[in-house]
mmCIF file of C-alpha atoms in Angstrom:
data_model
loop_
_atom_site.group_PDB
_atom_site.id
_atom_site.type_symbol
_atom_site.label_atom_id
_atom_site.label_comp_id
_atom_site.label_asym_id
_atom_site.label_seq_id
_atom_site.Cartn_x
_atom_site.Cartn_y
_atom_site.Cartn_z
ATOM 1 C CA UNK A 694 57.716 109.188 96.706
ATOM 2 C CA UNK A 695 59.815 105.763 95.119
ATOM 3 C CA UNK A 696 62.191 106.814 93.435
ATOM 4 C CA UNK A 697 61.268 103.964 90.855
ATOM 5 C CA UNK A 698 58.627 106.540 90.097
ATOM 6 C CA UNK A 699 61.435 107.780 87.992
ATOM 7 C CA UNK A 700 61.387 104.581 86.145
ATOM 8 C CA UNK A 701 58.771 106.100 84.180
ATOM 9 C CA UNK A 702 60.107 107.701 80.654
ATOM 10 C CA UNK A 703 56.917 110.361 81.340
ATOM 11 C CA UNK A 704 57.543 111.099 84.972
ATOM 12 C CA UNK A 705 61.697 111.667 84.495
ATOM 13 C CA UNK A 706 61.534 113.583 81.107
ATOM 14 C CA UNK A 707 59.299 116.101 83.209
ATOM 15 C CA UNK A 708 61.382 115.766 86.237
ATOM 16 C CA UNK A 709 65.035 116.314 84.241
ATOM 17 C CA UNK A 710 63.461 118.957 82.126
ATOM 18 C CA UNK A 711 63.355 121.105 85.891
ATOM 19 C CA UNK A 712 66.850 120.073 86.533
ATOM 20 C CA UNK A 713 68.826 119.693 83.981
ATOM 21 C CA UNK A 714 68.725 123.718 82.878
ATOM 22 C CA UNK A 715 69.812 124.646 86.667
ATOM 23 C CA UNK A 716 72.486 121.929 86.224
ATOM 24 C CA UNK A 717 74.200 122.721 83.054
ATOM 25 C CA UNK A 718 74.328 126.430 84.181
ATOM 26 C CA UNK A 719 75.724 125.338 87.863
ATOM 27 C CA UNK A 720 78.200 123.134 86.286
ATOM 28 C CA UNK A 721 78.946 125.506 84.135
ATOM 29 C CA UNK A 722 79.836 128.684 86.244
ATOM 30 C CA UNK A 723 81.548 125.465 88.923
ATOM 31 C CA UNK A 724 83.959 124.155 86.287
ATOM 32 C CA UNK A 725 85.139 127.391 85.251
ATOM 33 C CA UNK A 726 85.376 128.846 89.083
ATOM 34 C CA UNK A 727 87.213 125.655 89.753
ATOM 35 C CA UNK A 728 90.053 125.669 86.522
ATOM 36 C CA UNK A 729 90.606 129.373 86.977
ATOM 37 C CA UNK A 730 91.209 129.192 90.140
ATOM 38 C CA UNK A 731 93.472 126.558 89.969
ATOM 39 C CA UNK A 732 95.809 128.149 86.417
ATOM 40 C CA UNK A 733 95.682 131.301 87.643
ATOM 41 C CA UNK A 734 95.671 131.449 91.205
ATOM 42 C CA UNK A 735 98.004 128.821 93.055
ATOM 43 C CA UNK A 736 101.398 129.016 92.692
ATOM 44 C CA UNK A 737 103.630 127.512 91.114
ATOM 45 C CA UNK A 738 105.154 124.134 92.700
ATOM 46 C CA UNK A 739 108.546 123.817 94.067
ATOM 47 C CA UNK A 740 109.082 120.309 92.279
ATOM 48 C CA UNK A 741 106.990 120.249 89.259
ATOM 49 C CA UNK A 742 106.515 124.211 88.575
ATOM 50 C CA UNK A 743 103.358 125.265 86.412
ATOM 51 C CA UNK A 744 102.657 121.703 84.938
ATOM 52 C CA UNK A 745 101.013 120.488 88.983
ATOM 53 C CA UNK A 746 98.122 122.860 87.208
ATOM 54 C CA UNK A 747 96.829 120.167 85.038
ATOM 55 C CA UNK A 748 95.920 118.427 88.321
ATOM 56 C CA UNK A 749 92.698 120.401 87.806
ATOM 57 C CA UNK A 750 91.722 119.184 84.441
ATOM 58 C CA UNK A 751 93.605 115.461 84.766
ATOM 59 C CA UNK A 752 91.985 114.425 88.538
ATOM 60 C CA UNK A 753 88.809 115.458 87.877
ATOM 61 C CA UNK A 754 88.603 114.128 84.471
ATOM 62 C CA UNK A 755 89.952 110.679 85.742
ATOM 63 C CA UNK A 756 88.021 110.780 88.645
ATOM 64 C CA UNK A 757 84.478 110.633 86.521
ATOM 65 C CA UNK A 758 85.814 108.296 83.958
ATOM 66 C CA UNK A 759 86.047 105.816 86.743
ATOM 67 C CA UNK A 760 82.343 107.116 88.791
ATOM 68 C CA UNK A 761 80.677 107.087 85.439
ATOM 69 C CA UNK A 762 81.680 103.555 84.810
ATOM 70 C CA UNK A 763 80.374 102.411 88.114
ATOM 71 C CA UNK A 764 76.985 104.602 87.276
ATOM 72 C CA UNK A 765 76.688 102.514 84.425
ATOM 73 C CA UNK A 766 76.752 99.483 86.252
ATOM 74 C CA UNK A 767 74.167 100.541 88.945
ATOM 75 C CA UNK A 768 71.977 101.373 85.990
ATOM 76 C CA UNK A 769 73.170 97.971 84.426
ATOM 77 C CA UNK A 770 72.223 95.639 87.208
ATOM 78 C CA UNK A 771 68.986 97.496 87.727
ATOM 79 C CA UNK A 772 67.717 96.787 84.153
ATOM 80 C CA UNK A 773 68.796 92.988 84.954
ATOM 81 C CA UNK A 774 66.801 93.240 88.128
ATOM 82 C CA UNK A 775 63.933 95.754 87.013
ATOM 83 C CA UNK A 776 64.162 95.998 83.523
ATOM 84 C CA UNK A 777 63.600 99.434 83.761
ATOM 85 C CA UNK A 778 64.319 101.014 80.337
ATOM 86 C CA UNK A 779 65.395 104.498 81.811
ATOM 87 C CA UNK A 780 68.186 102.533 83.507
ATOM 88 C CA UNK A 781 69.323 101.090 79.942
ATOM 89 C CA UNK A 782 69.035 104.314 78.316
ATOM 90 C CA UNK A 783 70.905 106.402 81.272
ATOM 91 C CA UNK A 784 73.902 104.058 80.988
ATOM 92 C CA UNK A 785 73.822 103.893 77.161
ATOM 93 C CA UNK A 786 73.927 108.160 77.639
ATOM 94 C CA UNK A 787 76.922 107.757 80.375
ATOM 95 C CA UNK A 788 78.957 105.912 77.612
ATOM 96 C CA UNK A 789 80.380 108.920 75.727
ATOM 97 C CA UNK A 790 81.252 111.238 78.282
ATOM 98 C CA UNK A 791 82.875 108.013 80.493
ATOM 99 C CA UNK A 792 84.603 107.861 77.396
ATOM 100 C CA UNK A 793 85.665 111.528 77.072
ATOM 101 C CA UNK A 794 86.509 112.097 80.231
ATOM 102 C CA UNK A 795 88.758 108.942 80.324
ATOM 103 C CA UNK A 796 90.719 110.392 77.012
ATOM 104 C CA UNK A 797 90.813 113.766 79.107
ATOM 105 C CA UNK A 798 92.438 111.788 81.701
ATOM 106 C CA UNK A 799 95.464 109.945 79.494
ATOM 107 C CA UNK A 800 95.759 113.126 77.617
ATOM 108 C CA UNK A 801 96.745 114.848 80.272
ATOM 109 C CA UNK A 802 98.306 112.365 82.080
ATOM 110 C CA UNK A 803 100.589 112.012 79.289
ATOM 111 C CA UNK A 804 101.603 115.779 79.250
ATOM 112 C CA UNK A 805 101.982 115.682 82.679
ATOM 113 C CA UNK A 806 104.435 112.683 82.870
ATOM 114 C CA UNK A 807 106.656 113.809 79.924
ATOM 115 C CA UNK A 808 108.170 116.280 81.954
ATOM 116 C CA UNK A 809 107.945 114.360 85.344
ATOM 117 C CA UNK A 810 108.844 111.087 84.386
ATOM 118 C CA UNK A 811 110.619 111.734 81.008
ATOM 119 C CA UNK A 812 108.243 109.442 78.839
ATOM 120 C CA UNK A 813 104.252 110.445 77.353
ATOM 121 C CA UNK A 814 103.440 106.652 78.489
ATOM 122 C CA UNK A 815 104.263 104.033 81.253
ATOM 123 C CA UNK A 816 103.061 100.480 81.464
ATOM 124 C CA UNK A 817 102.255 101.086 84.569
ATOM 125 C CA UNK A 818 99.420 99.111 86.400
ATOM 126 C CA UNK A 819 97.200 102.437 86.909
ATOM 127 C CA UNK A 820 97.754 103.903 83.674
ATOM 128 C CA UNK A 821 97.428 100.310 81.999
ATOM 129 C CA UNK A 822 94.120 99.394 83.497
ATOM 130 C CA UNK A 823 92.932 102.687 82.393
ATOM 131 C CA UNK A 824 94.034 102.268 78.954
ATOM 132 C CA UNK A 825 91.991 98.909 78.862
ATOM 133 C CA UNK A 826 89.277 100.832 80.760
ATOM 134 C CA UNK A 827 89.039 103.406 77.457
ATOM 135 C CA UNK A 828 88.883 100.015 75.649
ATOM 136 C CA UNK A 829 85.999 98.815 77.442
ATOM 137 C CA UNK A 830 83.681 101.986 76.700
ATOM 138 C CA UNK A 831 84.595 101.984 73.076
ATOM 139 C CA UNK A 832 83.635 98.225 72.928
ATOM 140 C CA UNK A 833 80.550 98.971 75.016
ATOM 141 C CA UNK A 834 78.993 101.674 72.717
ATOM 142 C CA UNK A 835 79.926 99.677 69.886
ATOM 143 C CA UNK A 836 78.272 96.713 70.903
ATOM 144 C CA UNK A 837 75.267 99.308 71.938
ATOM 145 C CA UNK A 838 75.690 99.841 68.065
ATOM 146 C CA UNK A 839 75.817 97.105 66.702
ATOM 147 C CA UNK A 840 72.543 95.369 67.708
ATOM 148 C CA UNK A 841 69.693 96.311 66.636
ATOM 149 C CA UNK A 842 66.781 95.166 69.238
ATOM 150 C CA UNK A 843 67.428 97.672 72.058
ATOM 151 C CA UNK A 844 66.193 94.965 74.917
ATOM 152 C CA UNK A 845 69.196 92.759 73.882
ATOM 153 C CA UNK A 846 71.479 95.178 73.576
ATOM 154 C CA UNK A 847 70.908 96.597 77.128
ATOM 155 C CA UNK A 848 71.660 92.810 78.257
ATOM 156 C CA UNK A 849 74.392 91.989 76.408
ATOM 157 C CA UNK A 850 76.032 95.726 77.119
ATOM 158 C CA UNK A 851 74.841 94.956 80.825
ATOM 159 C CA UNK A 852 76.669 91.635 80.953
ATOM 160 C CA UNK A 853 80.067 93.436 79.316
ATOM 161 C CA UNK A 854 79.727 96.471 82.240
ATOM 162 C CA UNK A 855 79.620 93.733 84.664
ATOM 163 C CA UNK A 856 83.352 92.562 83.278
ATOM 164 C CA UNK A 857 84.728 96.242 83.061
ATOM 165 C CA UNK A 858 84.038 97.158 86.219
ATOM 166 C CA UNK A 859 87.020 95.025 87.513
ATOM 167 C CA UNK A 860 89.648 97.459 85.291
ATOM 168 C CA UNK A 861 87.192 100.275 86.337
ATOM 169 C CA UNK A 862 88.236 99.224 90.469
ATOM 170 C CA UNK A 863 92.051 98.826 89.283
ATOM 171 C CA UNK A 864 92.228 102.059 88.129
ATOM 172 C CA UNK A 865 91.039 103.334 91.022
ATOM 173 C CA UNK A 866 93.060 101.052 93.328
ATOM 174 C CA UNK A 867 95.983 99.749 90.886
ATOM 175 C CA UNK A 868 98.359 101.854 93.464
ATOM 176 C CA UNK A 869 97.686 100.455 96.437
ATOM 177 C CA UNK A 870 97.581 96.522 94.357
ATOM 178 C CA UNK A 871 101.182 96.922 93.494
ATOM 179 C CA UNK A 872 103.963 98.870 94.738
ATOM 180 C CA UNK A 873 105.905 99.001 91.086
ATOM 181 C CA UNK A 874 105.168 101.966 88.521
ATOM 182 C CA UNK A 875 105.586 105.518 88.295
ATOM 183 C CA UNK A 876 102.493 106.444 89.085
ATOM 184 C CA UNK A 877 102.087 108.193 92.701
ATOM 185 C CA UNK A 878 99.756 106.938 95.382
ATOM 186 C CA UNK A 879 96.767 108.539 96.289
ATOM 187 C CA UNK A 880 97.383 111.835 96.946
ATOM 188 C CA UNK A 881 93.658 113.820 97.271
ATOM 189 C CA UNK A 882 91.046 111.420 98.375
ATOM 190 C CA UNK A 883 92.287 109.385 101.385
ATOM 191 C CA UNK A 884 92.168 110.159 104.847
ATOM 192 C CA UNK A 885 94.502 112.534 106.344
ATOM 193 C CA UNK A 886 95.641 113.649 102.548
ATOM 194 C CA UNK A 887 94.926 116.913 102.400
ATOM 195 C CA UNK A 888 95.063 117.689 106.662
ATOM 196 C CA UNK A 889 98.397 116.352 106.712
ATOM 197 C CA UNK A 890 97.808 113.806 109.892
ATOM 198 C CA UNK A 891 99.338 111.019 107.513
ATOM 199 C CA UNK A 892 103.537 110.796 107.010
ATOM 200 C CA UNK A 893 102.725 110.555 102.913
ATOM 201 C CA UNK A 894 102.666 112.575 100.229
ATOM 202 C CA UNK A 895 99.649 114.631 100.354
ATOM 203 C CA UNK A 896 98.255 117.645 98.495
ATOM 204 C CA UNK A 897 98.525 120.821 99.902
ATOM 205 C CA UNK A 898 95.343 123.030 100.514
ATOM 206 C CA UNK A 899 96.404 125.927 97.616
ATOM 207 C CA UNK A 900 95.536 122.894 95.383
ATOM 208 C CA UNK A 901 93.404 121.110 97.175
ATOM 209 C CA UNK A 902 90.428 123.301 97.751
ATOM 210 C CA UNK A 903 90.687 124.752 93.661
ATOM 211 C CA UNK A 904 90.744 120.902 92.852
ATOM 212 C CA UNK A 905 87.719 120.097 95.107
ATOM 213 C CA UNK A 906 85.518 123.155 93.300
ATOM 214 C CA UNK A 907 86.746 121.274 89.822
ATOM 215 C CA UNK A 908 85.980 117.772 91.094
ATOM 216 C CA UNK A 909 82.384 119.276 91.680
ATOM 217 C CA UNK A 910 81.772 121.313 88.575
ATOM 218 C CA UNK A 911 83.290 118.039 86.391
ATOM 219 C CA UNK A 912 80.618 115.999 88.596
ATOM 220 C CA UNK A 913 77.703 118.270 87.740
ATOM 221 C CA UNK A 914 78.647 118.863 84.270
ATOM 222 C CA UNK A 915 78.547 114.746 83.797
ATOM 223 C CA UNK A 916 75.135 114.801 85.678
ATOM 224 C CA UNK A 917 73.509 117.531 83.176
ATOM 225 C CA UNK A 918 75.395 115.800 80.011
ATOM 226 C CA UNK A 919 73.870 112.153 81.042
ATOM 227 C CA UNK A 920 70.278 113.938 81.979
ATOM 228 C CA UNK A 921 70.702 115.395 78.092
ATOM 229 C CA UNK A 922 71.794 112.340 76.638
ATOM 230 C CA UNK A 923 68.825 110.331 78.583
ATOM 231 C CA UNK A 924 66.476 112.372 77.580
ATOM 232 C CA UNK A 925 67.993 112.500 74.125
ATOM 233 C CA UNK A 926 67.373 108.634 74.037
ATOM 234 C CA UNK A 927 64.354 108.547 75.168
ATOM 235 C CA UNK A 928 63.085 110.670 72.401
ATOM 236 C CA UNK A 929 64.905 108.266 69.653
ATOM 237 C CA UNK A 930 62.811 105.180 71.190
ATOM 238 C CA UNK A 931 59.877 107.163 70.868
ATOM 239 C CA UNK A 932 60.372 108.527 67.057
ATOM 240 C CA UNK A 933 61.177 104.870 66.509
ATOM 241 C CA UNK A 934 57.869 103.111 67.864
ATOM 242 C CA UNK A 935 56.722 106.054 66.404
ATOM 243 C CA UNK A 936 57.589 105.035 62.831
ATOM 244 C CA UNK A 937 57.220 101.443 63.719
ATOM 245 C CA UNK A 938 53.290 101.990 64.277
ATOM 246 C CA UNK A 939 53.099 104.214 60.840
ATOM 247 C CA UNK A 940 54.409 101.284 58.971
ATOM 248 C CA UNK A 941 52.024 99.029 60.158
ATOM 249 C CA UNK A 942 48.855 101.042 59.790
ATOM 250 C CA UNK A 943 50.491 101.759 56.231
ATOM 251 C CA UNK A 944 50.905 97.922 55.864
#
């Protein structure tokens, strides 16, 4: 089976209508699993006390405002390439909860770094690049908006998801770029970070494995939002060509 089978707005509504009830329940029941553990049962750090707990909401939030950004340009270039409209319509979905989950992440990074760095905001590179990240999905669903033929506005918004993927890789990477900023390195996903076989600052496993269970439920709970959303679109492009034919057997 291709999976440009999928391609087809018949053959994924059926397939996502399977999945996505199993998903929004698993991400569900992961999420929670994940947060709880981490609030209320790690203890408390010996540098930062209680507030290390919003590592559970802030990584994991950050972490998919950056994947869903680089979704959106795998489902970008393949309606360049393919001009498959379930590609358009699957990044147009992504666009909110990118968005979301990238004010999640400067929410809480700002409550976090009052206390550890005595200011709600830094121009630092990482937190700077994701600020102009944010700016970059706003601008993208506006422009998604804004035009009304829904083949141009998957190139144009294809063409500006192109451009934002270079803040989308400095967020990621801003760190290791430049060595100025309060931001910390890497702490979670590098080699030898949470297994200690590096010399840096790593993340012990009391927070590590909680985070990894809320890394997975925020994961599936952007897979079953986009699979809603997608579907959600597809329906509006039917009711549309739906109304378009009415008015022309009417005309």
């Amino acid at each position: 089976m291709s999976l440009w089978e999928y391609a087809n707005p018949v053959k994924f509504m059926a397939t996502s209508g399977r999945i996505l009830p199993a998903c929004a329940v698993l991400a569900g029941l992961v999420t929670l699993v994940g947060v709880c553990w981490g609030f209320f049962a790690t203890p408390e750090d010996y540098k930062q006390g209680a507030t290390v707990k919003i590592i559970f909401i802030h990584v994991p939030a950050a972490m998919m405002a950056i994947n869903a950004w680089a979704m959106m340009l795998v489902a970008s270039l393949i309606w360049v390439v393919r001009r498959h409209h379930v590609s358009a319509l699957a990044a147009k979905a992504a666009a909110p909860v990118g968005v979301a989950m990238t004010l999640i992440a400067l929410f809480t990074g700002a409550v976090w770094g009052q206390p550890m760095w005595g200011t709600w905001w830094a121009w630092d590179p990482r937190l700077t690049s994701f600020l102009i990240l944010f700016l970059f999905y706003l601008g993208y669903m506006a422009l998604w908006a804004a035009i009304d033929d829904p083949d141009t506005a998957a190139d144009l918004t294809s063409v500006l998801c192109l451009v934002g993927s270079v803040f989308a890789i400095l967020s990621r990477y801003a760190v290791n770029f430049w060595n100025q900023g309060l931001h910390q390195g890497a702490s979670v996903l590098r080699a030898g970070a949470v297994t200690g076989s590096d010399t840096e600052e790593k993340v012990s496993n009391v927070y590590a494995l909680p985070l990894f269970v809320s890394m997975a439920g925020f994961f599936l709970l952007f897979l079953a939002l986009v699979l809603m959303g997608t579907r959600t679109e597809i329906r509006a492009r039917r009711i549309k060509a739906l109304e378009a034919r009415a008015r022309m057997a009417d005309a």
